[in-house]
XYZ file of C-alpha atoms in Angstrom:
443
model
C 129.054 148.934 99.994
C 130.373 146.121 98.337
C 128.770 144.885 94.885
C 125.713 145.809 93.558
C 124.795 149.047 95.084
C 128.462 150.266 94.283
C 128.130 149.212 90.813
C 124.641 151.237 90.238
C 126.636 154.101 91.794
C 129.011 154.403 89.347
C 127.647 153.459 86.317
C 124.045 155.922 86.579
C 126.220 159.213 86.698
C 123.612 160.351 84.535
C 120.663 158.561 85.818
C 121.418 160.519 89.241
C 121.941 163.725 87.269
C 118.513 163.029 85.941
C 117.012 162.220 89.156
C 118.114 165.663 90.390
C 116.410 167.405 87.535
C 113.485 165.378 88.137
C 113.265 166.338 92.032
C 114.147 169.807 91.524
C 110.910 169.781 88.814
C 108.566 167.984 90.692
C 109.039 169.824 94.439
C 108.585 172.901 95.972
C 109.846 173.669 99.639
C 107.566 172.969 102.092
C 106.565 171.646 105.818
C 107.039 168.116 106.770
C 102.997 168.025 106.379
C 102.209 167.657 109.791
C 104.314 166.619 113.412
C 102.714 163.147 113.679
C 102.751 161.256 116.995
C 105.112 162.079 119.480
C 108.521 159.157 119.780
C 107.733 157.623 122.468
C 104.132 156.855 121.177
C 103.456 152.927 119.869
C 104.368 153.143 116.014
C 105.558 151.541 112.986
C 108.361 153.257 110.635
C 109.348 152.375 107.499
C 112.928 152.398 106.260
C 113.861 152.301 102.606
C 117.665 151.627 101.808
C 119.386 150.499 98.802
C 121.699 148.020 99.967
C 120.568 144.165 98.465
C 122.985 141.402 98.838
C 122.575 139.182 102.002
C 125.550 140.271 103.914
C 124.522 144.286 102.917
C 120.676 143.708 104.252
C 122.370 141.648 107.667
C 124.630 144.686 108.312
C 122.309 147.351 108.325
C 119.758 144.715 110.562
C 122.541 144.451 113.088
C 123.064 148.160 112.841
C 119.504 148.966 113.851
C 119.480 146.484 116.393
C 120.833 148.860 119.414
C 117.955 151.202 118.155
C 114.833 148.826 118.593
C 116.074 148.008 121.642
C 116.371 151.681 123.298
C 112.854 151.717 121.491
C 110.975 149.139 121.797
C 107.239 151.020 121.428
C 109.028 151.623 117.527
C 108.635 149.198 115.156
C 111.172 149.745 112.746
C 110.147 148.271 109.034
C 112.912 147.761 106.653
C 112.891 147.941 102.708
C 115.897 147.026 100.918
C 117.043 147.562 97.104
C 115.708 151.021 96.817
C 116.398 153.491 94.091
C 116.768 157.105 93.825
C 114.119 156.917 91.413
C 111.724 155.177 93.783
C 112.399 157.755 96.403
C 111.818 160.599 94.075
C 108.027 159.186 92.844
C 106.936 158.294 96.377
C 107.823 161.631 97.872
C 105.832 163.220 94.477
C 102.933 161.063 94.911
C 102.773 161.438 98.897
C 102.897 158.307 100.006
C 106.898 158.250 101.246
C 108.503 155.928 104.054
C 109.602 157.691 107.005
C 113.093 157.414 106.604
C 115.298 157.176 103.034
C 118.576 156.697 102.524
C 121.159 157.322 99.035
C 124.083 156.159 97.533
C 124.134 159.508 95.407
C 125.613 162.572 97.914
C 125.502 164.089 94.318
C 121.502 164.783 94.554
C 121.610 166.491 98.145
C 121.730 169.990 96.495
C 118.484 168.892 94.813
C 116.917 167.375 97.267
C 117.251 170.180 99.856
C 117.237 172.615 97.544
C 113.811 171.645 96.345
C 112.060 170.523 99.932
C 111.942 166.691 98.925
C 113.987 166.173 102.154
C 113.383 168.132 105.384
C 115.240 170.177 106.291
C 117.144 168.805 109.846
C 118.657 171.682 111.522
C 115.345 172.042 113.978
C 115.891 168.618 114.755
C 119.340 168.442 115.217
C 118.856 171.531 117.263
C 116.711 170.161 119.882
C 118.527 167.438 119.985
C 121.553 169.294 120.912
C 123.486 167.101 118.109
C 127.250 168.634 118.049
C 127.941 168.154 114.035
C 131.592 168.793 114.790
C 131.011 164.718 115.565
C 131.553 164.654 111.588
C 134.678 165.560 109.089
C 134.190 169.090 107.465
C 133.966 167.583 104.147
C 130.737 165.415 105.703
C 129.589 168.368 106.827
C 129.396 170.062 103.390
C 127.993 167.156 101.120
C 125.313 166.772 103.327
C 123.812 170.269 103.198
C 123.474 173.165 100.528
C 122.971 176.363 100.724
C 122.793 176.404 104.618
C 120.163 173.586 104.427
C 120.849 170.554 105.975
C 118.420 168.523 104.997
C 120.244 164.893 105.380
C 122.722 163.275 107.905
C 126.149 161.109 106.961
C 125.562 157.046 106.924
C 129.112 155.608 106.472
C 131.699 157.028 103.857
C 133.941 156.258 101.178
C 137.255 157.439 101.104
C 139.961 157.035 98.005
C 143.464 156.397 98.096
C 146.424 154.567 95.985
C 146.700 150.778 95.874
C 149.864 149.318 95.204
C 150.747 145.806 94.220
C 153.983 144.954 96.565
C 155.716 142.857 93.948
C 154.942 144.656 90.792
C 156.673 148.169 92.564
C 159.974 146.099 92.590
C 160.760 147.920 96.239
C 159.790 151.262 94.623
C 157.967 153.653 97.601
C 154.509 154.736 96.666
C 154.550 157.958 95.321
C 153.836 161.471 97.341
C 153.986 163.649 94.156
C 152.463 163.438 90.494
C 155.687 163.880 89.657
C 156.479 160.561 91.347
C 153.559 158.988 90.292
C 154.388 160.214 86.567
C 158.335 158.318 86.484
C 157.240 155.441 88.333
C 154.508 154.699 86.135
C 156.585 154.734 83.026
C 159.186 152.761 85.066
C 156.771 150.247 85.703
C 154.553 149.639 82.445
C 155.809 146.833 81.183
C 154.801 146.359 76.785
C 154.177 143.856 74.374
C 156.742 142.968 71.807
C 154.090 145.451 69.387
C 154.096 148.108 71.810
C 150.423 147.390 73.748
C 150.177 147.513 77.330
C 151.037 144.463 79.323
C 151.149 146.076 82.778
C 150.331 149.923 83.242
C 152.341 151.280 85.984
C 149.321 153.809 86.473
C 146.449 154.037 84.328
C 145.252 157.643 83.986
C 142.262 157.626 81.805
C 138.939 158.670 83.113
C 137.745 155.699 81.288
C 139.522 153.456 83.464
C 137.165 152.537 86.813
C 137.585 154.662 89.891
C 139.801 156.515 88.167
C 136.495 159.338 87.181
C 137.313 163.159 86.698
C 136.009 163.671 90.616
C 138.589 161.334 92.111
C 141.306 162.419 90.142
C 140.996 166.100 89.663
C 140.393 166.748 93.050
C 143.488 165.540 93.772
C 144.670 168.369 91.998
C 143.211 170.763 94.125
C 140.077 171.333 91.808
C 137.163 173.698 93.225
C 134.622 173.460 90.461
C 132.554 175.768 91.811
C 133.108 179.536 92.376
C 131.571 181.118 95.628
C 128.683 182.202 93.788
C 127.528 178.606 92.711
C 129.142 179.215 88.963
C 131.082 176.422 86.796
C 134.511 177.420 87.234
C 136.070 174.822 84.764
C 137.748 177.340 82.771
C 139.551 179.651 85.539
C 140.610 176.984 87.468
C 143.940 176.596 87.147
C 143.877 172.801 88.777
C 141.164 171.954 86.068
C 143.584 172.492 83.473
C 146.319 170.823 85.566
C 144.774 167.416 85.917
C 143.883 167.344 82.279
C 147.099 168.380 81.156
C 149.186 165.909 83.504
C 146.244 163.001 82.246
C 146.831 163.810 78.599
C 150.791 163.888 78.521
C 150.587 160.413 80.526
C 147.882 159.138 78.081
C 150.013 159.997 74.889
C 153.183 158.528 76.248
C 150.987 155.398 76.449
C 149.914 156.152 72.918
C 145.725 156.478 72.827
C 145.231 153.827 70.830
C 147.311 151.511 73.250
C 145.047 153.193 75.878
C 141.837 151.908 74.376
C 143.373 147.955 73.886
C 144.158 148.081 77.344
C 140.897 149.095 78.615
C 139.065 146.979 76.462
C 141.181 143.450 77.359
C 141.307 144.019 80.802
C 137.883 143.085 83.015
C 135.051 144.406 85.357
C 135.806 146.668 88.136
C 133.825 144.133 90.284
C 134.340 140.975 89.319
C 137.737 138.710 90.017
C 139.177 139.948 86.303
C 139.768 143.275 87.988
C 143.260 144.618 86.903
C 144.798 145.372 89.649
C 143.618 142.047 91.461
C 145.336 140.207 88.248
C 148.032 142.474 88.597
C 147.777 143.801 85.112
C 148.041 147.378 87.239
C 150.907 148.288 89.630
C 149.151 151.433 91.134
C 145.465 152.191 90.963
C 143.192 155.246 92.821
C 140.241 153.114 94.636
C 138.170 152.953 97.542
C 138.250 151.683 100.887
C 135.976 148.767 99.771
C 138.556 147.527 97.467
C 140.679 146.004 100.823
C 137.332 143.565 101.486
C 137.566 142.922 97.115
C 140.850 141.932 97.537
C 140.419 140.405 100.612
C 137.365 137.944 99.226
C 138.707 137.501 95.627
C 142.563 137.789 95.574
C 143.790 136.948 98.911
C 147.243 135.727 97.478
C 147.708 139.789 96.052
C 150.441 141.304 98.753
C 149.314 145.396 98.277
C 149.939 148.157 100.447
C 147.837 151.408 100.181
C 148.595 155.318 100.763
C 147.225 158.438 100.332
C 146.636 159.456 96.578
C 149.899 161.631 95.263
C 149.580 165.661 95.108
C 151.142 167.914 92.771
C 154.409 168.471 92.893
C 155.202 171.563 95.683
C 152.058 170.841 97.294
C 153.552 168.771 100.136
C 151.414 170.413 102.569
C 148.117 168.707 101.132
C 149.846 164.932 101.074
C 147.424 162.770 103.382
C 144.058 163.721 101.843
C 141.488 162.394 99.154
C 137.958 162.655 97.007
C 135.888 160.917 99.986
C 132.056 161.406 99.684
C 128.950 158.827 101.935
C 125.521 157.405 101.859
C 123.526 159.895 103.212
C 120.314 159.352 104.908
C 117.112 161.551 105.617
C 113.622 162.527 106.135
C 111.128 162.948 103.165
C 108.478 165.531 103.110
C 105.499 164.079 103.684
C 106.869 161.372 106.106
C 104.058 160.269 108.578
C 106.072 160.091 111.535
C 108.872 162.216 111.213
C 109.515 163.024 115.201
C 110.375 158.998 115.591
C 111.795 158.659 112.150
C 114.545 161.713 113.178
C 115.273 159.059 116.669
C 116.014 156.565 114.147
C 118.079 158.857 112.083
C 120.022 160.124 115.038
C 120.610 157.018 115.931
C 121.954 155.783 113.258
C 124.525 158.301 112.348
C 125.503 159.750 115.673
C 125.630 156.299 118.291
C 129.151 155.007 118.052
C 128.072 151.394 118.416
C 126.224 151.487 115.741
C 128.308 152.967 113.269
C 130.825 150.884 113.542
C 128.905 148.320 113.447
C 127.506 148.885 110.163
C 131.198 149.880 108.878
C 132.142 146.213 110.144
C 129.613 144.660 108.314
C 130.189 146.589 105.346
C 133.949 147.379 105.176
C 133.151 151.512 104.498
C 134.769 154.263 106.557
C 132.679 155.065 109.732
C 131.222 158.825 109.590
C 132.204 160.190 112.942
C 135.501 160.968 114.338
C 134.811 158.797 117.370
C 133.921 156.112 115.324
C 137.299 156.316 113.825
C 139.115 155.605 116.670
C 136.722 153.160 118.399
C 138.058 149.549 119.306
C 135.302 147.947 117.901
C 136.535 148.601 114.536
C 137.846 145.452 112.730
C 139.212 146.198 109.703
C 142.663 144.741 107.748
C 145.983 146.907 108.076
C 145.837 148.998 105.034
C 142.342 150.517 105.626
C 143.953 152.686 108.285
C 145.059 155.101 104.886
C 141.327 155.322 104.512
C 140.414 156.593 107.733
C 143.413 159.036 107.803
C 141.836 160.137 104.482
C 138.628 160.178 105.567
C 139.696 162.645 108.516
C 142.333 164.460 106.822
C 141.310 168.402 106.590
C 142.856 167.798 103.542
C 140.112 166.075 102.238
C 137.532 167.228 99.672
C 134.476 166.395 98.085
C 132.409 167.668 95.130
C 130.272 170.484 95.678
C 126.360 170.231 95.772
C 124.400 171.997 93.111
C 120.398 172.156 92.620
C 120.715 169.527 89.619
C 122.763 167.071 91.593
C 126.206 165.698 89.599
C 125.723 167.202 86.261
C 128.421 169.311 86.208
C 130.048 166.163 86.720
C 128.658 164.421 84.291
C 129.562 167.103 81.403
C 132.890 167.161 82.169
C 133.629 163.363 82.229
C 131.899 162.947 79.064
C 134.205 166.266 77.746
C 137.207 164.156 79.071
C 136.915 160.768 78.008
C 134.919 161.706 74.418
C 136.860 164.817 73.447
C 139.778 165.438 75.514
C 141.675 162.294 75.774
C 141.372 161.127 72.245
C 142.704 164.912 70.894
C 139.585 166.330 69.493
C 140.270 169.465 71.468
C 142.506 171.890 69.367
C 141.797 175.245 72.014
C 141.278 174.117 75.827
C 140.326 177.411 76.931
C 137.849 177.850 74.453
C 136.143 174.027 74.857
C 135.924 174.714 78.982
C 134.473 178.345 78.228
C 131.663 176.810 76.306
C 131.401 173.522 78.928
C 131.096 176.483 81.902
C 128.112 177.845 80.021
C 126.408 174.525 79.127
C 126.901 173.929 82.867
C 125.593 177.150 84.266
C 122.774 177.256 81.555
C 121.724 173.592 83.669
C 122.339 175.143 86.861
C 119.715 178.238 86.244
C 117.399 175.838 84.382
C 116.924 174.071 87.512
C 116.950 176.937 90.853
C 120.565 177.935 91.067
């Protein structure tokens, strides 16, 4: 993913929070609506993805072009630039494509949780589809509650990024301890005291640098076994905002805010770390085609993102989450639109392929490994990540990323600036808010 479908991503945390309460209103479990004609019957399926610019819509053409070939009695139609949103009000008004495909692994719980997707395991079953093709942490983000009701289309996975010349032969760091001294050994100030170059940036405000990325880094579980917000007894939680805070105030919070203000957009060439206003930054894998397009001239290495300190054993993991793709109830020919779907995420060719032509992480081990992957030196951290059993994702929940969404507002509107005066108390009352959502909405 490389511009504007990554940018919706990340900036409608609360649109896709919404679009989970809307599915998880509007549909109740249910049949696919009928088995349609048989695969290998003459038939048109439509496709609806959200990918937009030119080079986005070419990749996933060249993707499916193995697939019309082994098929040729399916004509495969395909509809870029689609939204959550428009997903969600065809499958209510029941006139959906055959296949759909998300940005947002945030809204799976919802989705399968509430029958908008079908559920795949009878497919995948007669297919004889081995999921152990996939990363654990695949595995989980694209199912909930023992549902599977969508399949993995390319990952992301995050690591550090470090700018060569601005680390002054400094190693990347393998501890927050590490990451902690180097970043104060690297932050260069203004005469008045402002940030000219943050070593490290910790603020939640500041672009890939979200509470998901960070805290799982941390080790954070958010969930308890029984589906309940476990902000409050997780000791992790309170790790990660602890270790953000203490960083934050050596900056001083008010030098925080200049900074974040002067610098420019995540993705667009006044990127920080491409202007090398940032020494070390968490990002994704698409950042190496970023840099690669827009600041050629930047010599960076990556690594995995830094654990905390005694937790050696977890160095080599990462947040890594995926487009997912699926089958909507209601689709009107579901037995070739699950071909397409296997296809898709399971042929090696074609995986790679698409990860080529988009510079994501492929999502299947073989994939991984395969030859045809061409990709520039420091993406291999990305697909170590991405395979790491180290590696962890956010947990699905039946009103998609709101628990997400609660606590990155609590973070970057109460916590950072130190309007918190009891942080047991303020997550107490955030698990409640959070749980009272969860109920509201099936869980």
């Amino acid at each position: 993913m490389f511009l504007t479908p990554r940018r919706a991503r990340r900036l409608s945390a609360a649109a896709l929070a919404a679009t989970g309460l809307l599915l998880a209103s509007a549909c109740t479990a249910g049949s696919s609506g009928g088995s349609g004609p048989k695969a290998d019957a003459k038939q048109t399926i439509e496709v609806w993805h959200g990918w937009s610019a030119d080079h986005e819509v070419k990749a996933f053409d060249d993707a499916v072009a193995g697939f019309r070939k082994q098929h040729p009695n399916i004509t495969v139609k395909l509809v870029k630039d689609q939204t959550d949103d428009r997903i969600t009000n065809a499958i209510r008004g029941g006139n959906p494509p055959d296949v759909v495909s998300s940005f947002s692994t945030d809204s799976v719980g919802s989705w399968c949780n509430s029958g908008a997707w079908q559920d795949l395991t009878p497919y995948l079953t007669r297919s004889k589809v081995d999921l152990n093709l996939f990363p654990q942490a695949v595995r989980e983000y694209t199912q909930y509650k023992g549902r599977r009701c969508a399949m993995p289309l390319l990952a992301d996975a995050y690591g550090l990024y470090y700018n060569k010349a601005l680390m002054k032969g400094n190693q990347p760091p393998k501890t927050i301890g590490e990451l902690t001294a180097l970043a104060k050994k690297l932050t260069v100030r203004n005469p008045d005291g402002t940030i000219k170059v943050a070593g490290f940036m910790p603020s939640a405000q500041y672009y890939e640098h979200q509470v998901q990325h960070l805290a799982t880094e941390f080790g954070a579980t958010w969930l308890t076994p029984d589906g309940k917000s476990n902000l409050a007894g997780d000791p992790a939680v309170k790790a990660y905002l602890q270790w953000d805070k203490s960083l934050i105030d050596w900056y001083g919070y008010d030098n925080v805010k200049k900074f974040l203000k002067s610098v420019g957009q995540e993705f667009e060439t006044s990127n920080p770390f491409e202007q090398g206003k940032v020494a070390m930054a968490i990002d994704g894998e698409w950042r190496t085609k970023f840099l690669q397009d827009e600041a050629p001239k930047v010599d960076y290495g990556t690594a995995p993102a830094p654990v905390p300190d005694g937790q050696d054993a977890r160095y080599g993991g990462g947040f890594i989450t995926g487009t997912v793709i699926g089958i909507p109830r209601g689709a009107k020919h579901p037995q070739a639109a699950w071909e397409f779907v296997k296809y898709l995420t399971t042929d090696t060719h074609a995986v790679v392929t698409f990860a080529n032509g988009l510079g994501n992480v492929p999502s299947t081990l073989p994939a991984l490994t395969s030859p045809e992957l061409k990709m520039p030196p420091q993406f291999t951290t990305f697909l170590n990540v991405f395979k790491s059993p180290n590696s962890a994702t956010t947990p699905p929940t039946p009103n998609g990323n709101d628990y997400i969404v609660k606590f990155q507002a609590y973070v970057q509107d109460q916590w950072e600036p130190g309007r918190v005066t009891n942080l047991d108390a303020s997550l107490k009352d955030l698990d409640t808010r959070v749980d009272q959502a969860i109920k509201l909405n099936g869980g």
